[in-house]
Structure formats: C-alpha cells, structure tokens
Amino acid sequence: MRIYSLFIALIMLSSGVLYAQTSGTITGTVKDAKTGEPLIGATIILEGTNLGAATNVEGRYTINNIPTKTYNVKASFVGFITETKFNVVVRSAGNIELNFELKENVSELDEVTVTPNPFEKLETTPLSIQNLSQEEIAAYPGGNNDIAKVVQSLPGVSGSVGGFRNDVIIRGGAPNENVYFLDGVPIPNINHFSTQGSAGGPVGLLNVSFFEGVTLTASSFGAEYDNVLSGILQFNQRNGNPREFTGNLRISSSEAALTAEGPLFKGDQDIANTTFIASVRRSYLQLLFDVIGLPFLPDYWDFQYKLNHQVNRDNTIYLTGVGAIDDLAINDLEDFDPEQEAIQNQIPVIRQNSNTAGIGWKRQFSDNSGFMETVLSNNTLGNRFYRYDDNVNETGLYLKNESRETETQLRYRVTKFLGNWTASGGFLLINSDYSNNTEDLVNNRQFETDLNFFRYGLHGQVSSNMLNNRVKFSLGLRADGNTFTDTGNELYRTLSPRASVSYTFSENRDWTVNASVGRYYKILPYTTLGFQGNDGSFANKSADYIQSDHAVLGLEYLINQSSRISLEGFFKKYDDYPTSTTDSVSLANKGGGFEVFGSEPVISEGKGRTYGVELLFQQKFTGNFYAVTAFTFYKSEFTNLLGNDYDPAVWDNGVLISLLGGYKFGNNWEVSGRYRFLGKASYAPVDQQATLDNYPAVIKDFNELGTVRLDPFSQLDVRIDKKWSFQKLSLDLFVEIQNVLASANPSEPRYGLDRNEQGEVIMPRQLIRVDTSSEGAVLPSIGIVLNF
C-alpha cells in the first residue's frame, strides 16, 4: 500500500509538471461484413460532435484532434445498415483501432422509420447471444480484467459459490460443458490452476488488452462448433497497431502485465502489412498470501501473442497463442489456526503448464462469392497433481496424477453466398494424445495410460432471410466420431440437427420473436476415456457421447437505438450422461473443485434437465450512462446411479440476479457498480466417518446431495476510474472495493482433526468442524494502466 500511495502521489505531482495533452486520434477500417470488401467513402462520425472522416480506397479512416473523453462512434454507408460502437474511450495514447463491419440493408421500406439493432444477431444464432466490448471488459467492477468473472453479469451465467474458484456455469450446466475459441483456435483452458477434465480455476489467463470483443452463446450453436453442451465463448482478438509501436503496463493488486504491439517490416509504408501484439503477465499473489499468512501460495506466469500478415487483398495469415506456468505451493504457517491448518492439510500441490498455438489462413474469394478458413492448432496441458499426508514437507503421498494431454487439430470451413442464401460446410480432424501415471491409495487404483486416437467431424449449415428481411432462419447438421470408443465410428449416433428462426413482426422492426431447437453431443474428457482399471483395461471404452437437446423461445423489444429488453425461456434435456460407479453420482455434479475430474469408472446411463426463464434489460452507453440488468429463474437436476429420480444439481441456485451500471462524469471520471445475487446452492455433505478413516482425504456423501444447501450469495462491488492524458502517454487509475456490504461468502462446512492449542492431534483422532468465520470482508484494491 505504501508503494501504491507513493505512486499516486507521483502521478498527482506529475499532472502539474507534464505537458497535458487534451486530444487523441482514432483510426480503423470499414468493411462489408459479408464479403470483407473495403467500403470506400463510408462516413464515420463521433456522435454529439462535428468530428468525422471518410474512408479511403483501402477502407481506412483517421480522425485527429479528438478531445479525450468517451464517445459513441457511428459508421454509415449507402445501402448498408449503420453501426454504432458504444463507449469508445479516446486517450492521447493507447487508442486501439476501431473497425466496423457493415451489413447490407436489404429492406425495401422507404417511408417507415426502422430502428437499427445495435445488438448482434445471426441467422444461425438469433437468440441466447451476448457481446462485450474491450472497454466493457476492462472497466468491469470486481472483474480484475478476468473474462471468466466478467461474463457472470450476463443472463443465465453464474460462478461457483463458496470457494477460490472461477468456473463459468451457463444455464445450470457443468463448467466442462463450455468451449472456448481464440480467433477460431480452440483453447481448452482459460484459467490458471485449471481442473483437468473441466475448465474452471481460480484466475483467468487471457489478456483483455488483446480483444476487440467477446461473444457468449448460450444455445443455438452453429454447426461448425463441436463438443459443446452449454456455452461458447469466442474471443475476437484485434491485430497489432499497423502504424506505430505502442503498448501498456498494467499493475493491479495481484499481478503486473506488459503488452506491446506494432508494425513489422513497415519500410516506407504508412500502414504495415504485418503486425504483432504480445504480452506477458506475472503474479505476485504468492507474496501477498505469504505476508497475510494464508496456507497456500499461488504463483503463475502467462503469455499471449498474435502475428498477423495481410498477404494481399484476399488472403490473410495469422499466428496466435497463449500459455501459462502455474505452481500452487503450500505455506508453512507459523501460528496455529484450526481452519487454516485444515486447508493446508487438504489442498493439493499443483504444478501445471499449458500452451495453445494456432496458425490460420483466411481466403476471400476474388469474386466476393464467399470465403474459406483453415486453422491448424496444437494445445497441451501438463498437470502434476499431488496430495500428501504432510503437504508442507511433501511426504506421505496418497494421490499422484502426472498427466499430459495434447491435441493437434485441423479445422476447415468454406462459406458461399448464393443470393439471399448462405451455405457453409467443413470438417474437423483431431489427433488426441493422452498419458497418465496415477497412484490413488484412497480408492486402491494404480495405472499408467498411453492413449493416442483420432477424432473427426463433418458439418454443414444453410441460412437465409425472406419477407423483406423480416424472417431469418437457419438449418444445420453435424456428426462426430472417434477411433477409440466402441461405437465411435458409428456416425449416425451423433447426428446433430439444429434449426433456428427469427421473425420481426412490428412495422418499425422493434419487436422480434426468436426460436431455436437443436441436438448437441460431447465426447467424454480424456481423464475419463484414459482411465484404466487395475487390470490395465480401459474401463470406459464403451462410454457414449453425452447428448443434450435444447429448445429456446425468446421475445425481444428494441426500446431505442441503444437499449433493449428481452425474455427467453429455455429447456435442456440430457441423455447418456456419465455416472460414477464409485460415488453413484452424475459427473455433472463434479468438476467444481481442485481435483482431477472424471478419472474414475463410469456408465453412460445418467439423465438430466435444466429449464428456466431469463429477463434482460440492457442499455449501451448513452447520456453518460450504461446498464445491464439480468434476472434468471431456473432448475438444474440430474439422476444418480440408484434410479431415475431427478435430484438438484450442485449448480442449482434457482435464482440469479445481476445488476451492472456505470456513469461517466466530466474530466474522465467514472463510477460503476455491480450487484450479484445467487440463490441457495445444493451441495454434497462430508461423509465424516469415511473422511476420518482417510484423512486428510475428504470424502463426500453424494447420496445426500440435494438435502442441504448453502446460504444465498450476494455481493456489491464498486469501482472508480480516472484517466489522464499527457503528450506521449496516458494513465488510467482505478480503485475497486469488492463486497462493499461485507456480505458473508457462503461456503460448505469444513472439517479437520481435533487438535490442541499447539496444533498437535488429540488422540484418539476425532473429526470436528473447524470453519469459524461467518463475517464477510471488504476488499479494497487499486490498479494502474500506463498506455504509451
């Protein structure tokens, strides 16, 4: 805190010494969203000002001498629908390119005033889709630039309650039911210290400085996406600055990150054909946790990069990647505390490394009749996971999982435009390699796995519009197979039809009804497929793909050019869900803790269902104010091994409420806040006798799942931002106060061995409840972003 105070003092002093710069520049491109063709002479205007520009023969524009504050920027072109970028912050340095992709206006209405819809909708995904801009992510209160936390403000999305976790739970589905794409490159993990076999973890590893925006799809998935049951998060990365070298340094309460970008091989050109953007981030949580006296020390690095080369007008090649190095060590506490001692005993020792790299080729057909995309990628996760009787000295090993999973993927998709019709198709080929060395003394298991097999898929989709663009619809089909499971090559088992329709029924097009149905499949995680019995056989080779059928119906009302209200009802039905023969519980109820998810024998006989309604009000930045209000009421239920009765899932909160809003004052001050409420979550209580017999291993009694629930969760976070602009740099300073109301964080009861005041175990051993704190903590923090 002394360092922060000194830094702030220097900033305040320097603001009177450095030459203040009160203007900035924005640049970018305007293109046809369908063909990628540059639009020459398109007009770009900053709303509420006389500032603007027109695009040149390359579709590029530049607007200079812009006063440094926040704007809505509008791009228009004859015959195309006007698009507005909201909440665009102009600084003296560090402004990213602002690019527009305009859609052709096929409407023949001349006398009726039509309100342009600023909320993205596709024929393939007309509903259950949300978008966040880079500025919305960066300024999110309580988000700490972590995209997994930020998306929890959207309807139907929640996170784990009562733990040091960062899971993304969409409409009651498990965290491993989501997929993630970085510019078309699949990434299996978006968190540090991720749960292998799932995707959750405590801290996000993606740098938001890279993003033009993020798109969340909660249903109505396009046929090109495989292995998804609940949600798709697409991270759309921007290219590096093609004109000059720029970057930023971000320092927060838990980490420091450096990002650099610029042109390569520019020569005498004003705009380079080759650009780069790269970042590296370092945690110092381990230092803070050591000073505070917490029993574990999370230490991590991560990096991210993108290299983009414009070969010619029709061809672009890019290289992108992200990786992380994680080490969760145990802290030897000086003072005895029963709860901290129990955490120290029970938390695993984790050493992880992950890496994803992909190269993509985008080719626009020269006659503008379509395009093709080819992506070759590789992702690797190395996980060393240990549990000891003595974690501090790492002695008494009773669980070891040393594993490595690697995927090499080839994805191809071609899209053709045929009048009002769009048709696309493609294929997927994956080589999967998984090795594992496991010793599990609690469950008497020991095996070594070396598994290599292929996965593949085919997909096709057609979409169109009719009745003067009032009706939009899409039909899709895909099938997936693999060379490992017993029925993996029987593609008829995974035929996945899907259909969506959107009808705008009001004259000025402010009312729209949307609907979609679809069937989706997911192969089991490698931890489950690669599990072996003590006889050396693959115990789950006969497992089926998980099947999920979705039906969604929604109504949207566009209030004006910047706000909307929508209501959606959804129903998801699961079949062939894997159920543990060890714990007699659906795997849908696992994966939310620090464990190796799914490494156990299962049978594909489970069922499940989630259903509910979502109400959303959203206002883009208008009149210095923006807001997102989301209410979700739902049920999430799955069967266990003992019968076909549905029990509440661990993700069944019943009620989700998210309120997000912000106001921008003069002189670049901003105040924002977020409130979240989650209803009572179900959990499996601890089997105290089994835990005492196997301590420090904690054994859950899944037969009692649904009989007990946590208290409701609620939290209010507030953030204050201030921005300064100088001659060659700009500075963003923010102060966050998380949990302003000091609400208690609900958590499951924690048990440990009965000990005396010196921390010595009292004999005979007894298991006692050790969680004593019921008060919430207010967590203030500060962050600095220096743009240069």
PDB file of N, CA, C and O in Angstrom, residues 695-726:
ATOM      1  N   TYR A 695      -8.371 -39.395   6.344  1.00  0.00           N
ATOM      2  CA  TYR A 695      -7.860 -38.040   6.453  1.00  0.00           C
ATOM      3  C   TYR A 695      -6.356 -37.993   6.122  1.00  0.00           C
ATOM      4  O   TYR A 695      -5.613 -38.883   6.524  1.00  0.00           O
ATOM      5  N   PRO A 696      -5.917 -36.953   5.352  1.00  0.00           N
ATOM      6  CA  PRO A 696      -6.594 -35.697   5.015  1.00  0.00           C
ATOM      7  C   PRO A 696      -7.478 -35.739   3.764  1.00  0.00           C
ATOM      8  O   PRO A 696      -7.962 -34.694   3.337  1.00  0.00           O
ATOM      9  N   ALA A 697      -7.672 -36.921   3.148  1.00  0.00           N
ATOM     10  CA  ALA A 697      -8.630 -37.019   2.040  1.00  0.00           C
ATOM     11  C   ALA A 697     -10.033 -36.739   2.567  1.00  0.00           C
ATOM     12  O   ALA A 697     -10.422 -37.250   3.624  1.00  0.00           O
ATOM     13  N   VAL A 698     -10.782 -35.912   1.834  1.00  0.00           N
ATOM     14  CA  VAL A 698     -12.149 -35.563   2.210  1.00  0.00           C
ATOM     15  C   VAL A 698     -13.101 -36.351   1.321  1.00  0.00           C
ATOM     16  O   VAL A 698     -13.030 -36.279   0.092  1.00  0.00           O
ATOM     17  N   ILE A 699     -14.000 -37.117   1.913  1.00  0.00           N
ATOM     18  CA  ILE A 699     -14.935 -37.977   1.189  1.00  0.00           C
ATOM     19  C   ILE A 699     -16.332 -37.371   1.284  1.00  0.00           C
ATOM     20  O   ILE A 699     -16.830 -37.110   2.385  1.00  0.00           O
ATOM     21  N   LYS A 700     -16.963 -37.151   0.127  1.00  0.00           N
ATOM     22  CA  LYS A 700     -18.316 -36.580   0.101  1.00  0.00           C
ATOM     23  C   LYS A 700     -19.362 -37.701   0.099  1.00  0.00           C
ATOM     24  O   LYS A 700     -19.138 -38.770  -0.455  1.00  0.00           O
ATOM     25  N   ASP A 701     -20.496 -37.412   0.694  1.00  0.00           N
ATOM     26  CA  ASP A 701     -21.628 -38.337   0.684  1.00  0.00           C
ATOM     27  C   ASP A 701     -22.623 -37.862  -0.377  1.00  0.00           C
ATOM     28  O   ASP A 701     -23.530 -37.079  -0.095  1.00  0.00           O
ATOM     29  N   PHE A 702     -22.437 -38.335  -1.618  1.00  0.00           N
ATOM     30  CA  PHE A 702     -23.279 -37.864  -2.716  1.00  0.00           C
ATOM     31  C   PHE A 702     -24.704 -38.408  -2.639  1.00  0.00           C
ATOM     32  O   PHE A 702     -25.586 -37.904  -3.335  1.00  0.00           O
ATOM     33  N   ASN A 703     -24.931 -39.408  -1.793  1.00  0.00           N
ATOM     34  CA  ASN A 703     -26.307 -39.874  -1.606  1.00  0.00           C
ATOM     35  C   ASN A 703     -27.176 -38.819  -0.926  1.00  0.00           C
ATOM     36  O   ASN A 703     -28.402 -38.860  -1.013  1.00  0.00           O
ATOM     37  N   GLU A 704     -26.520 -37.873  -0.243  1.00  0.00           N
ATOM     38  CA  GLU A 704     -27.248 -36.818   0.462  1.00  0.00           C
ATOM     39  C   GLU A 704     -27.297 -35.524  -0.341  1.00  0.00           C
ATOM     40  O   GLU A 704     -27.727 -34.489   0.173  1.00  0.00           O
ATOM     41  N   LEU A 705     -26.816 -35.552  -1.614  1.00  0.00           N
ATOM     42  CA  LEU A 705     -26.850 -34.356  -2.454  1.00  0.00           C
ATOM     43  C   LEU A 705     -28.293 -33.872  -2.619  1.00  0.00           C
ATOM     44  O   LEU A 705     -29.186 -34.654  -2.964  1.00  0.00           O
ATOM     45  N   GLY A 706     -28.506 -32.603  -2.388  1.00  0.00           N
ATOM     46  CA  GLY A 706     -29.845 -32.019  -2.505  1.00  0.00           C
ATOM     47  C   GLY A 706     -30.576 -31.901  -1.196  1.00  0.00           C
ATOM     48  O   GLY A 706     -31.607 -31.216  -1.124  1.00  0.00           O
ATOM     49  N   THR A 707     -30.071 -32.547  -0.149  1.00  0.00           N
ATOM     50  CA  THR A 707     -30.735 -32.461   1.158  1.00  0.00           C
ATOM     51  C   THR A 707     -30.266 -31.251   1.950  1.00  0.00           C
ATOM     52  O   THR A 707     -30.925 -30.859   2.915  1.00  0.00           O
ATOM     53  N   VAL A 708     -29.124 -30.681   1.564  1.00  0.00           N
ATOM     54  CA  VAL A 708     -28.598 -29.493   2.241  1.00  0.00           C
ATOM     55  C   VAL A 708     -28.217 -28.462   1.181  1.00  0.00           C
ATOM     56  O   VAL A 708     -27.848 -28.807   0.058  1.00  0.00           O
ATOM     57  N   ARG A 709     -28.306 -27.201   1.563  1.00  0.00           N
ATOM     58  CA  ARG A 709     -27.974 -26.112   0.648  1.00  0.00           C
ATOM     59  C   ARG A 709     -27.196 -25.026   1.382  1.00  0.00           C
ATOM     60  O   ARG A 709     -27.344 -24.842   2.592  1.00  0.00           O
ATOM     61  N   LEU A 710     -26.386 -24.299   0.607  1.00  0.00           N
ATOM     62  CA  LEU A 710     -25.679 -23.146   1.134  1.00  0.00           C
ATOM     63  C   LEU A 710     -26.647 -21.984   1.319  1.00  0.00           C
ATOM     64  O   LEU A 710     -27.730 -21.946   0.737  1.00  0.00           O
ATOM     65  N   ASP A 711     -26.227 -21.006   2.097  1.00  0.00           N
ATOM     66  CA  ASP A 711     -26.987 -19.771   2.191  1.00  0.00           C
ATOM     67  C   ASP A 711     -26.894 -19.017   0.866  1.00  0.00           C
ATOM     68  O   ASP A 711     -25.976 -19.245   0.068  1.00  0.00           O
ATOM     69  N   PRO A 712     -27.827 -18.124   0.596  1.00  0.00           N
ATOM     70  CA  PRO A 712     -27.732 -17.324  -0.642  1.00  0.00           C
ATOM     71  C   PRO A 712     -26.454 -16.489  -0.663  1.00  0.00           C
ATOM     72  O   PRO A 712     -25.907 -16.121   0.389  1.00  0.00           O
ATOM     73  N   PHE A 713     -26.006 -16.206  -1.866  1.00  0.00           N
ATOM     74  CA  PHE A 713     -24.801 -15.387  -2.062  1.00  0.00           C
ATOM     75  C   PHE A 713     -25.208 -14.028  -2.613  1.00  0.00           C
ATOM     76  O   PHE A 713     -26.025 -13.932  -3.527  1.00  0.00           O
ATOM     77  N   SER A 714     -24.648 -12.971  -2.053  1.00  0.00           N
ATOM     78  CA  SER A 714     -24.869 -11.636  -2.609  1.00  0.00           C
ATOM     79  C   SER A 714     -23.605 -10.811  -2.415  1.00  0.00           C
ATOM     80  O   SER A 714     -22.906 -10.962  -1.409  1.00  0.00           O
ATOM     81  N   GLN A 715     -23.327  -9.953  -3.395  1.00  0.00           N
ATOM     82  CA  GLN A 715     -22.115  -9.142  -3.306  1.00  0.00           C
ATOM     83  C   GLN A 715     -22.281  -7.884  -4.140  1.00  0.00           C
ATOM     84  O   GLN A 715     -22.789  -7.918  -5.264  1.00  0.00           O
ATOM     85  N   LEU A 716     -21.840  -6.763  -3.580  1.00  0.00           N
ATOM     86  CA  LEU A 716     -21.833  -5.484  -4.270  1.00  0.00           C
ATOM     87  C   LEU A 716     -20.390  -5.016  -4.414  1.00  0.00           C
ATOM     88  O   LEU A 716     -19.658  -4.933  -3.427  1.00  0.00           O
ATOM     89  N   ASP A 717     -19.995  -4.730  -5.657  1.00  0.00           N
ATOM     90  CA  ASP A 717     -18.658  -4.225  -5.956  1.00  0.00           C
ATOM     91  C   ASP A 717     -18.783  -2.836  -6.558  1.00  0.00           C
ATOM     92  O   ASP A 717     -19.668  -2.578  -7.387  1.00  0.00           O
ATOM     93  N   VAL A 718     -17.894  -1.938  -6.166  1.00  0.00           N
ATOM     94  CA  VAL A 718     -17.895  -0.560  -6.661  1.00  0.00           C
ATOM     95  C   VAL A 718     -16.510  -0.232  -7.195  1.00  0.00           C
ATOM     96  O   VAL A 718     -15.488  -0.655  -6.628  1.00  0.00           O
ATOM     97  N   ARG A 719     -16.493   0.531  -8.293  1.00  0.00           N
ATOM     98  CA  ARG A 719     -15.217   0.894  -8.913  1.00  0.00           C
ATOM     99  C   ARG A 719     -15.243   2.370  -9.318  1.00  0.00           C
ATOM    100  O   ARG A 719     -16.257   2.870  -9.821  1.00  0.00           O
ATOM    101  N   ILE A 720     -14.120   3.041  -9.109  1.00  0.00           N
ATOM    102  CA  ILE A 720     -13.936   4.435  -9.520  1.00  0.00           C
ATOM    103  C   ILE A 720     -12.739   4.503 -10.458  1.00  0.00           C
ATOM    104  O   ILE A 720     -11.657   4.006 -10.125  1.00  0.00           O
ATOM    105  N   ASP A 721     -12.949   5.082 -11.639  1.00  0.00           N
ATOM    106  CA  ASP A 721     -11.881   5.224 -12.630  1.00  0.00           C
ATOM    107  C   ASP A 721     -11.584   6.696 -12.879  1.00  0.00           C
ATOM    108  O   ASP A 721     -12.500   7.533 -12.916  1.00  0.00           O
ATOM    109  N   LYS A 722     -10.311   6.988 -13.100  1.00  0.00           N
ATOM    110  CA  LYS A 722      -9.887   8.325 -13.506  1.00  0.00           C
ATOM    111  C   LYS A 722      -8.805   8.170 -14.573  1.00  0.00           C
ATOM    112  O   LYS A 722      -7.891   7.351 -14.426  1.00  0.00           O
ATOM    113  N   LYS A 723      -8.929   8.960 -15.643  1.00  0.00           N
ATOM    114  CA  LYS A 723      -7.987   8.879 -16.751  1.00  0.00           C
ATOM    115  C   LYS A 723      -7.314  10.229 -16.959  1.00  0.00           C
ATOM    116  O   LYS A 723      -7.966  11.272 -16.917  1.00  0.00           O
ATOM    117  N   TRP A 724      -5.971  10.169 -17.187  1.00  0.00           N
ATOM    118  CA  TRP A 724      -5.198  11.352 -17.529  1.00  0.00           C
ATOM    119  C   TRP A 724      -4.563  11.153 -18.893  1.00  0.00           C
ATOM    120  O   TRP A 724      -4.178  10.030 -19.245  1.00  0.00           O
ATOM    121  N   SER A 725      -4.411  12.234 -19.636  1.00  0.00           N
ATOM    122  CA  SER A 725      -3.726  12.177 -20.927  1.00  0.00           C
ATOM    123  C   SER A 725      -2.574  13.180 -20.935  1.00  0.00           C
ATOM    124  O   SER A 725      -2.753  14.360 -20.581  1.00  0.00           O
ATOM    125  N   PHE A 726      -1.405  12.698 -21.330  1.00  0.00           N
ATOM    126  CA  PHE A 726      -0.223  13.527 -21.449  1.00  0.00           C
ATOM    127  C   PHE A 726       0.255  13.511 -22.900  1.00  0.00           C
ATOM    128  O   PHE A 726      -0.393  12.945 -23.774  1.00  0.00           O
TER     129      PHE A 726
END
